[in-house]
PDB file of C-alpha atoms in Angstrom:
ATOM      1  CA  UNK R   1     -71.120  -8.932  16.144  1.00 56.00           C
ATOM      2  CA  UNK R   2     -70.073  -6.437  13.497  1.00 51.00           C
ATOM      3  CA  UNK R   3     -68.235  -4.924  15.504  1.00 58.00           C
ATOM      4  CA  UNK R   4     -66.028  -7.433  17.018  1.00 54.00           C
ATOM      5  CA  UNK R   5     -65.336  -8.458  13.218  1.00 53.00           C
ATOM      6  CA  UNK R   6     -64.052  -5.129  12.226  1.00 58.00           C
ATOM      7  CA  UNK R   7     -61.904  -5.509  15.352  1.00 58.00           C
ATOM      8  CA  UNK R   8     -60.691  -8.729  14.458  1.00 55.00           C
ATOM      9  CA  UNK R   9     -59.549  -7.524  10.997  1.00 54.00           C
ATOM     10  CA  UNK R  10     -58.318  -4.549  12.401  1.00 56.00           C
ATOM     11  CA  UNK R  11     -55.830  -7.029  14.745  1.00 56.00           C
ATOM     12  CA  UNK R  12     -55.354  -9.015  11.602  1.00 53.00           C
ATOM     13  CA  UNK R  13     -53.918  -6.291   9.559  1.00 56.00           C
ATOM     14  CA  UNK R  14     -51.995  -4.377  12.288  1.00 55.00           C
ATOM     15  CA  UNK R  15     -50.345  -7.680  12.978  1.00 56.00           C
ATOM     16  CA  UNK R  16     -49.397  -7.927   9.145  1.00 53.00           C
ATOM     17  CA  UNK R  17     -48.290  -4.291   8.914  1.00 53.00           C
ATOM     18  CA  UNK R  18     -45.821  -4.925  12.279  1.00 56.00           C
ATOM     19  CA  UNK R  19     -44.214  -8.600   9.914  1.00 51.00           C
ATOM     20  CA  UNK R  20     -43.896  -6.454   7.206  1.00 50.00           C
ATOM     21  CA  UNK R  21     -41.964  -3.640   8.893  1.00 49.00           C
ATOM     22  CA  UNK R  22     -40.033  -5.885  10.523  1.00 54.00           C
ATOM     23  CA  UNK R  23     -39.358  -8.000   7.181  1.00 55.00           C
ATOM     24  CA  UNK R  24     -38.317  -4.625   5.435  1.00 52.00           C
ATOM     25  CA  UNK R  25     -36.010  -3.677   8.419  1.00 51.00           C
ATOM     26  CA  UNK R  26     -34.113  -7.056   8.451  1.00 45.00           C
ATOM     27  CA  UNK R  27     -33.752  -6.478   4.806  1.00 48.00           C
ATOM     28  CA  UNK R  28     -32.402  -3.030   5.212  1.00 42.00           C
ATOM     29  CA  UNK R  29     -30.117  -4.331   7.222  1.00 49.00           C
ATOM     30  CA  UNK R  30     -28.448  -6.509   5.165  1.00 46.00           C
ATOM     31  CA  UNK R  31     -28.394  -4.436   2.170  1.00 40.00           C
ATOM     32  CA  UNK R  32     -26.053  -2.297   4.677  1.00 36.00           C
ATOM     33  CA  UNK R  33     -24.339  -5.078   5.463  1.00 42.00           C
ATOM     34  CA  UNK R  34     -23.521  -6.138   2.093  1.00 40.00           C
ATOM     35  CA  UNK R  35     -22.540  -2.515   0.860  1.00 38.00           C
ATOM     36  CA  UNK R  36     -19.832  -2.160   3.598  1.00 34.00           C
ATOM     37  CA  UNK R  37     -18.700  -5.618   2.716  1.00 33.00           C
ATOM     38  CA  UNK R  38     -18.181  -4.700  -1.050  1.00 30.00           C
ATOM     39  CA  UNK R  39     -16.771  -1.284   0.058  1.00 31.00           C
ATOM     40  CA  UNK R  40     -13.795  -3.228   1.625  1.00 33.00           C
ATOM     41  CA  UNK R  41     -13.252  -5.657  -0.741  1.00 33.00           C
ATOM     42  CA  UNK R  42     -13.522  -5.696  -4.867  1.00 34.00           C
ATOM     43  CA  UNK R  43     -15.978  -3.334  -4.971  1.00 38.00           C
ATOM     44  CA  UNK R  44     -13.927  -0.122  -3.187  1.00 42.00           C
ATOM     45  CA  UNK R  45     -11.402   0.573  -0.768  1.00 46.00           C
ATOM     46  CA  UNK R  46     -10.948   1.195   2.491  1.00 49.00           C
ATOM     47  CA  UNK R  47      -7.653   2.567   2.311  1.00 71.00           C
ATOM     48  CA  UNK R  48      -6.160   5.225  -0.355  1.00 92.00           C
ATOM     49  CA  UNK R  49      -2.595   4.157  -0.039  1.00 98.00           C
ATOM     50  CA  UNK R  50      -0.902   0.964   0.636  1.00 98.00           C
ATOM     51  CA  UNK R  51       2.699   0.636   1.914  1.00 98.00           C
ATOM     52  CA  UNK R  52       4.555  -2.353   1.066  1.00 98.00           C
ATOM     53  CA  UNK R  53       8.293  -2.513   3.217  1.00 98.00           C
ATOM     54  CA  UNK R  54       9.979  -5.416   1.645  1.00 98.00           C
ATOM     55  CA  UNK R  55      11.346  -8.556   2.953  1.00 98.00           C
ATOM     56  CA  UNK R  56      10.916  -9.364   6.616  1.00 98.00           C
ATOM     57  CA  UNK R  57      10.612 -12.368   9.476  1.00 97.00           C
ATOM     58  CA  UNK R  58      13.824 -14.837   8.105  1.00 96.00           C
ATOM     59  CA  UNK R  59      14.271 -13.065   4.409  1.00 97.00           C
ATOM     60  CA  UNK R  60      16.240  -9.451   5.289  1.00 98.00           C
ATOM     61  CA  UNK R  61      16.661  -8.981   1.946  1.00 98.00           C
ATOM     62  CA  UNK R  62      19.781  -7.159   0.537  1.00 98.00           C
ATOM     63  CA  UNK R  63      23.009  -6.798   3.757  1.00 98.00           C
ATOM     64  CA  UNK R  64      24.920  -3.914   3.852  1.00 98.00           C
ATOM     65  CA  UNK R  65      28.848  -3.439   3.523  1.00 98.00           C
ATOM     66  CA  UNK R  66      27.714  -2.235   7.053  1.00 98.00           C
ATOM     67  CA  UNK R  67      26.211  -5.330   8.200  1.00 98.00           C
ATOM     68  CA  UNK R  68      22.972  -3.852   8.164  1.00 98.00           C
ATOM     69  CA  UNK R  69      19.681  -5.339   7.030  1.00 98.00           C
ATOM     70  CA  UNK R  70      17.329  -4.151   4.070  1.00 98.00           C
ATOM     71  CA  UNK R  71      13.947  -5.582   6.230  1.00 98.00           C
ATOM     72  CA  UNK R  72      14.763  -3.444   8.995  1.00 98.00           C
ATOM     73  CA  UNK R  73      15.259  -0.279   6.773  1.00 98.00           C
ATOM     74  CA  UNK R  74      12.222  -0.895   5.134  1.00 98.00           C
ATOM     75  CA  UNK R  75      10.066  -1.232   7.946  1.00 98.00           C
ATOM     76  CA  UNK R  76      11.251   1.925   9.708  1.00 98.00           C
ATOM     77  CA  UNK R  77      11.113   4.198   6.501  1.00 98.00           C
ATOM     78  CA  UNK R  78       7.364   2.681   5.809  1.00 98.00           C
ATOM     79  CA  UNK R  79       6.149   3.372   9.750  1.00 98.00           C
ATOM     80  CA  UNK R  80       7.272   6.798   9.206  1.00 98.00           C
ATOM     81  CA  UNK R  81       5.963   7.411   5.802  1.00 98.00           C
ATOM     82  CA  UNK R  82       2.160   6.118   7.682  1.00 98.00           C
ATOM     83  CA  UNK R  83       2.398   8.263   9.904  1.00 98.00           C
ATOM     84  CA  UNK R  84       3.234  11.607   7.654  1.00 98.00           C
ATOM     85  CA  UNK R  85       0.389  10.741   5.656  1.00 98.00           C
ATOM     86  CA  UNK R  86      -2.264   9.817   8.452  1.00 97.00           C
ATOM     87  CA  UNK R  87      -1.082  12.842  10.030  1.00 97.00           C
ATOM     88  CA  UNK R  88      -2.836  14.643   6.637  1.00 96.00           C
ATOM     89  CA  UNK R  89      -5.644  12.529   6.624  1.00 95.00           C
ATOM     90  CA  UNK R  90      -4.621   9.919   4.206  1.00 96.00           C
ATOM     91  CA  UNK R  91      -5.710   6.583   4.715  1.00 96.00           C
ATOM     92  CA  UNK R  92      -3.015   4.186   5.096  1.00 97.00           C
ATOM     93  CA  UNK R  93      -2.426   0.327   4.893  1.00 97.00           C
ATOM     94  CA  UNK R  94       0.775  -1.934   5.835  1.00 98.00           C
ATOM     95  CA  UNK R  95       1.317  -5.170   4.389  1.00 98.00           C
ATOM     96  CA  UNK R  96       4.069  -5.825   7.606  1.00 98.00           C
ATOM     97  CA  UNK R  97       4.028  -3.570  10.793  1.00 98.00           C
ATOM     98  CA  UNK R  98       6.573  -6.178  12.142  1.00 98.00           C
ATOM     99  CA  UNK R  99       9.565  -7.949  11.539  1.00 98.00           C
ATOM    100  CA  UNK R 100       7.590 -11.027  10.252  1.00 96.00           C
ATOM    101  CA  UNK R 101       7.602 -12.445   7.131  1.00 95.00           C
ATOM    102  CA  UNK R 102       3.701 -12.958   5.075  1.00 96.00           C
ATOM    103  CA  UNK R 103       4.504 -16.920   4.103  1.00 96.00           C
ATOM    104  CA  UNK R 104       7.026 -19.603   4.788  1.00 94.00           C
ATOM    105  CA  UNK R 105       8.235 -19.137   1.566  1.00 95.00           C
ATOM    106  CA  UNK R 106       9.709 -16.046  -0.373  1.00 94.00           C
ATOM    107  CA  UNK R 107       7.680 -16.848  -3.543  1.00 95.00           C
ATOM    108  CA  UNK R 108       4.619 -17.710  -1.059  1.00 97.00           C
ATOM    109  CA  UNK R 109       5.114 -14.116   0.967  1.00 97.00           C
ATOM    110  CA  UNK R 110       4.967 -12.276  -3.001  1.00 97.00           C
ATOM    111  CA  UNK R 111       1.549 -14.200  -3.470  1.00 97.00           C
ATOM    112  CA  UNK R 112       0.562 -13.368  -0.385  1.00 98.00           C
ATOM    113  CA  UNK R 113       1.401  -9.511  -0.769  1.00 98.00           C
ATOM    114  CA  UNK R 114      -0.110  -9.203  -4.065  1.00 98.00           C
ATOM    115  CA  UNK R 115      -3.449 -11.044  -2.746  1.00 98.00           C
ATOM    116  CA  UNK R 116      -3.578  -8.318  -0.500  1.00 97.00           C
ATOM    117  CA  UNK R 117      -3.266  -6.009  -2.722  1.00 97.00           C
ATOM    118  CA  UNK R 118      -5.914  -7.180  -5.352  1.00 97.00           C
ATOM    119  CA  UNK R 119      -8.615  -7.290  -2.594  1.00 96.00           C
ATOM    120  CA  UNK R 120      -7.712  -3.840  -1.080  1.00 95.00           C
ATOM    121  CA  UNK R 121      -7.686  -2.437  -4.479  1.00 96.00           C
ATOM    122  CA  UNK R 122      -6.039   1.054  -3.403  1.00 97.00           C
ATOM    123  CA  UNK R 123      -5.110   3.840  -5.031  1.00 97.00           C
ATOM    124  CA  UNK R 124      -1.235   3.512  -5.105  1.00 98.00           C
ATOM    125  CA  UNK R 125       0.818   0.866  -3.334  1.00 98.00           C
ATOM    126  CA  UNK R 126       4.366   1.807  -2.817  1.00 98.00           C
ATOM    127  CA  UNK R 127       6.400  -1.059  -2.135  1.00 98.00           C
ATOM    128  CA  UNK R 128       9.904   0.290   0.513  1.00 98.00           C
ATOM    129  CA  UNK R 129      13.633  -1.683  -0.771  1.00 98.00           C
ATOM    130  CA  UNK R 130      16.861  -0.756  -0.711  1.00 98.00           C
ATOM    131  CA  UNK R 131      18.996  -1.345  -3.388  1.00 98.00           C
ATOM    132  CA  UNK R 132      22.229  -2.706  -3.633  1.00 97.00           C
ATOM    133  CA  UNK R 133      25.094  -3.277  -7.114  1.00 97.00           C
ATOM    134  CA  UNK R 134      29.024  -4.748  -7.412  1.00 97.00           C
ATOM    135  CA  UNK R 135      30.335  -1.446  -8.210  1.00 97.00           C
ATOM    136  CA  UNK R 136      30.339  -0.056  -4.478  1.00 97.00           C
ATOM    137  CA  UNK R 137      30.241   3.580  -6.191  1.00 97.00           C
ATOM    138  CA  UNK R 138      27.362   3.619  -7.242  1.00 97.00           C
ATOM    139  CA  UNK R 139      24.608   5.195  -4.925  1.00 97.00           C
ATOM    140  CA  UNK R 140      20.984   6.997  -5.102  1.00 97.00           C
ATOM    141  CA  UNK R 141      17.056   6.557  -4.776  1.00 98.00           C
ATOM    142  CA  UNK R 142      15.416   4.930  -7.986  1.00 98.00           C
ATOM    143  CA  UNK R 143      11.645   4.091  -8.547  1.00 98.00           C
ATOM    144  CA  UNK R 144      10.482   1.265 -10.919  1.00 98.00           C
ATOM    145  CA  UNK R 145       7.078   1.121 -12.276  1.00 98.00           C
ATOM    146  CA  UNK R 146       5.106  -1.584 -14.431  1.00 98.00           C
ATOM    147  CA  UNK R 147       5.970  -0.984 -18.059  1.00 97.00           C
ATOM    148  CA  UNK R 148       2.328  -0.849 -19.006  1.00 96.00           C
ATOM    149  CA  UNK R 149       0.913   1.017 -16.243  1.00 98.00           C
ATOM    150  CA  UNK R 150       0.456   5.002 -17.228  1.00 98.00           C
ATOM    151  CA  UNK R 151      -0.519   5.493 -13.168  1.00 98.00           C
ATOM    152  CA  UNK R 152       2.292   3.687 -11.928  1.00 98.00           C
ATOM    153  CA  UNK R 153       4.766   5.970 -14.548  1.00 98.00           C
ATOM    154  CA  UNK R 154       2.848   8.736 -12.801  1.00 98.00           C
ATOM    155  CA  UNK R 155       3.368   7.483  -9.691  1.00 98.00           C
ATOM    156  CA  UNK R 156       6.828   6.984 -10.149  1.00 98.00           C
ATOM    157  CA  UNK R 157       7.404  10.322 -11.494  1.00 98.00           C
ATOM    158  CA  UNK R 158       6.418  12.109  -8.472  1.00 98.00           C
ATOM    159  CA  UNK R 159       8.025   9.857  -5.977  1.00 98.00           C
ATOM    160  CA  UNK R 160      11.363  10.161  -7.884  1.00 98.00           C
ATOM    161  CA  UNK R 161      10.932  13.963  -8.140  1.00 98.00           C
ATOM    162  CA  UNK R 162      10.793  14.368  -4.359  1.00 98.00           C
ATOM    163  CA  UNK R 163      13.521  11.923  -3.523  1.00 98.00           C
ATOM    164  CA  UNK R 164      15.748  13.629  -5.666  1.00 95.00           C
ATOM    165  CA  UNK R 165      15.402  16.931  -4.022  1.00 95.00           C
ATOM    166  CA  UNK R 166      17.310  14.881  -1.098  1.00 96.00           C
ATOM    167  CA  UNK R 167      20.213  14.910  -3.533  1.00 94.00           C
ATOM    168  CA  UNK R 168      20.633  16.630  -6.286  1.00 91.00           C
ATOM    169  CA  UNK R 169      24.045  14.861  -7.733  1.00 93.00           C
ATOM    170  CA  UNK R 170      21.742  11.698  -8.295  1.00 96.00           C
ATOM    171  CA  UNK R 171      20.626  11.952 -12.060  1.00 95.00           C
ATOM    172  CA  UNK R 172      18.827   8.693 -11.824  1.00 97.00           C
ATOM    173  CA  UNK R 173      15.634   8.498 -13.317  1.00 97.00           C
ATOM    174  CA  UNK R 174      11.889   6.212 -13.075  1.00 98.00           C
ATOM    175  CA  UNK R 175      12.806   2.991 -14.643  1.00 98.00           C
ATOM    176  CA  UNK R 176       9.848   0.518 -16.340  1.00 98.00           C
ATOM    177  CA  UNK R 177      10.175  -2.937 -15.345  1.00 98.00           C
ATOM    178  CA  UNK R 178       7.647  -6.110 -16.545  1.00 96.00           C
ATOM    179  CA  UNK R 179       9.780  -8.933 -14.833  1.00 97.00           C
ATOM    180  CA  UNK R 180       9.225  -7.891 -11.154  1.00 97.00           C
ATOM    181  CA  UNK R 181       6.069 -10.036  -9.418  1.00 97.00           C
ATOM    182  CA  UNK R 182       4.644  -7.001  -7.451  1.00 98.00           C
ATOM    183  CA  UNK R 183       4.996  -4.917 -10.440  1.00 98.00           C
ATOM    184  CA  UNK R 184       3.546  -7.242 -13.262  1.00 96.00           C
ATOM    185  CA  UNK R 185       1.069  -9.389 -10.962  1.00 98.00           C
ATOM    186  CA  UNK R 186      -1.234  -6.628  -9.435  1.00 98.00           C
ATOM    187  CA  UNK R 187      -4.079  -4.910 -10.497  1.00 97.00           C
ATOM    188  CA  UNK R 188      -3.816  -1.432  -9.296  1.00 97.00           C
ATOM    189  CA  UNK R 189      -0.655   0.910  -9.552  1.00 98.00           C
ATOM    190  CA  UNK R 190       2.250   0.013  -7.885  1.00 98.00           C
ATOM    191  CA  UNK R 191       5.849   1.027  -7.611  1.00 98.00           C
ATOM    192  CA  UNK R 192       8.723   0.241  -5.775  1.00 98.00           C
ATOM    193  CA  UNK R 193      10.905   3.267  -4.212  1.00 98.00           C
ATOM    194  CA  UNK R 194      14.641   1.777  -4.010  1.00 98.00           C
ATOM    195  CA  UNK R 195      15.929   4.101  -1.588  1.00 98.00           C
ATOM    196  CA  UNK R 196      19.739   3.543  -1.899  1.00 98.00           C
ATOM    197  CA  UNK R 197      22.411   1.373  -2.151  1.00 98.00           C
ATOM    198  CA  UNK R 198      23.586  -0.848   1.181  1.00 98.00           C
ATOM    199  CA  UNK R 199      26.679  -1.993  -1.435  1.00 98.00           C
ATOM    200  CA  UNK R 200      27.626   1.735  -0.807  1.00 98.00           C
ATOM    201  CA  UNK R 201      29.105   2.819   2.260  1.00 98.00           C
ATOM    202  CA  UNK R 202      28.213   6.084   2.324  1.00 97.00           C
ATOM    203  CA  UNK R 203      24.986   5.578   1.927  1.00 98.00           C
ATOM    204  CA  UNK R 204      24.534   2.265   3.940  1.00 98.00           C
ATOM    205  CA  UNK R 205      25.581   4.518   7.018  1.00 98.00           C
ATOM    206  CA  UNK R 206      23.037   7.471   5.839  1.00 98.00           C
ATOM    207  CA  UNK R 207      20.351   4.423   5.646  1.00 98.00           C
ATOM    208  CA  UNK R 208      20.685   3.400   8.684  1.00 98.00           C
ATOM    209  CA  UNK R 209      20.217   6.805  10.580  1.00 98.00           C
ATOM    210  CA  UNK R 210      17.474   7.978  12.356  1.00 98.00           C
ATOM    211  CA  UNK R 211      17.497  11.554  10.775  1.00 98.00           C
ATOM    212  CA  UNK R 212      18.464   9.730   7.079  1.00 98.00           C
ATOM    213  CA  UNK R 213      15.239   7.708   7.375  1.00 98.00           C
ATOM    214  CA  UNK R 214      13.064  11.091   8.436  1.00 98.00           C
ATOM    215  CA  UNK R 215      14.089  12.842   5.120  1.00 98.00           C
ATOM    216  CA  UNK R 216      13.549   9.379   2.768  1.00 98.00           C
ATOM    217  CA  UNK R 217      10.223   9.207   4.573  1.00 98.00           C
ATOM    218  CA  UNK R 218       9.175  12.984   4.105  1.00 98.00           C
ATOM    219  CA  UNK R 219      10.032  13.023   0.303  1.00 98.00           C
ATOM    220  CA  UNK R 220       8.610   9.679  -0.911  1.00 98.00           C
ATOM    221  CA  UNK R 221       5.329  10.691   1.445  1.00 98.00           C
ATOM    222  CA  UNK R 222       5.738  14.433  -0.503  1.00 98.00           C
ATOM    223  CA  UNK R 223       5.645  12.456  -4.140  1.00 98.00           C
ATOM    224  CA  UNK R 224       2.783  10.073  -2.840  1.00 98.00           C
ATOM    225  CA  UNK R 225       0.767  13.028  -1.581  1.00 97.00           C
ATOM    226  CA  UNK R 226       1.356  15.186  -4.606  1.00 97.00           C
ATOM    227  CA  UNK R 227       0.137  11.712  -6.885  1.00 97.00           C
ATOM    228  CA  UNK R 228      -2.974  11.598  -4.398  1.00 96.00           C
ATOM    229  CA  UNK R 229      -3.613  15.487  -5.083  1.00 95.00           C
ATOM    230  CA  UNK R 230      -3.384  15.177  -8.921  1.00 94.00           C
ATOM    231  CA  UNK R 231      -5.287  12.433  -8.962  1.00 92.00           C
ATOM    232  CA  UNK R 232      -8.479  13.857  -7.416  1.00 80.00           C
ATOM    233  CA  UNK R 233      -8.339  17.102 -10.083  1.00 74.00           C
TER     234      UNK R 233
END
């Protein structure tokens, strides 16, 4: 009789042992869960850089004197900038791989981008434009950053070094901004990399070539990587 109690207590306590594993394992579980879930959201980041090509879908932003259309530039420079940088192992976002446009609305597609950008939380967005001015003379790359951002001054420091090696007659330099809505709306450092000016012929026809886009690509992705590098020391 003894005997068959022990056994039955023995049962009794295996069978509590086997719910309590298996309570501990579904609670492992989620405490995975949850960590990868705050990784890619407020918590962390699943990508290092984020690049932003302006415009797109039914905005094309600024037109050339060559008919040509600031989305399309902007999309082709950022595709090629992605892949430089995944090609060294950077991790790379897009807030457009298409000719589409985020939102209905241009002030809607800004909200949209920045939304983006809060959640991702990366550690540099660099938002693609082209520029464009009335005096058709005037012509080179500038990069704006947020007036009160010492990263995105950074940032913008090494992007506009890099570009400039592309030309060394342009003498423009990083400009602070606090009116932009990228700039002034997001939480992490962000700057925008005007490329050139479409109001300039010259350079409108440079913009739109294949080999122009290459070299644009290469320097702003040698100024993001040299940010990336300095930022890890």
């Amino acid at each position: 009789m003894k005997e068959k109690i022990r056994s039955a207590a023995a049962a009794v306590l295996l069978t509590g042992l086997i719910l309590l594993c298996w309570q501990m394992s579904v609670k492992l579980r989620e405490t995975i869960e949850e960590g990868k879930e705050t990784f890619g959201s407020a918590g962390g980041s699943t990508s290092v850089i984020i690049l932003d090509p302006g415009h797109g879908g039914k905005d094309p932003g600024k037109i050339g004197v060559n008919g040509a259309e600031e989305k399309d530039i902007n999309l082709n420079i950022a595709l090629k900038i992605q892949g430089i940088l995944s090609e060294e192992g950077i991790s790379v976002s897009m807030t457009r791989t298409s000719d589409e446009r985020l939102a209905d609305s241009q002030v809607e597609d800004l909200r949209e981008r920045v939304d983006l950008i809060n959640k991702r939380r990366p550690l540099l967005v660099v938002s693609i434009h082209q520029n464009s001015y009335s005096d058709e003379s005037v012509k080179g790359s500038q990069v704006f950053y947020f007036k009160d951002s010492k990263e995105g001054e950074r940032a913008a420091g090494c992007i506009q070094n890099t570009l400039g090696k592309l030309d060394p007659d342009n003498t423009k330099q990083i400009k602070a901004n606090n009116t932009y809505y990228l700039l002034k709306n997001t939480e992490v450092p962000v700057i925008i990399a005007e490329c050139g000016f479409l109001s300039n012929y010259e350079e409108a026809e440079k913009l739109i070539s294949e080999e122009y886009q290459e070299e644009i690509a290469g320097a702003v992705a040698e100024g993001i990587m040299e940010y990336v590098r300095t930022s890890s020391e």
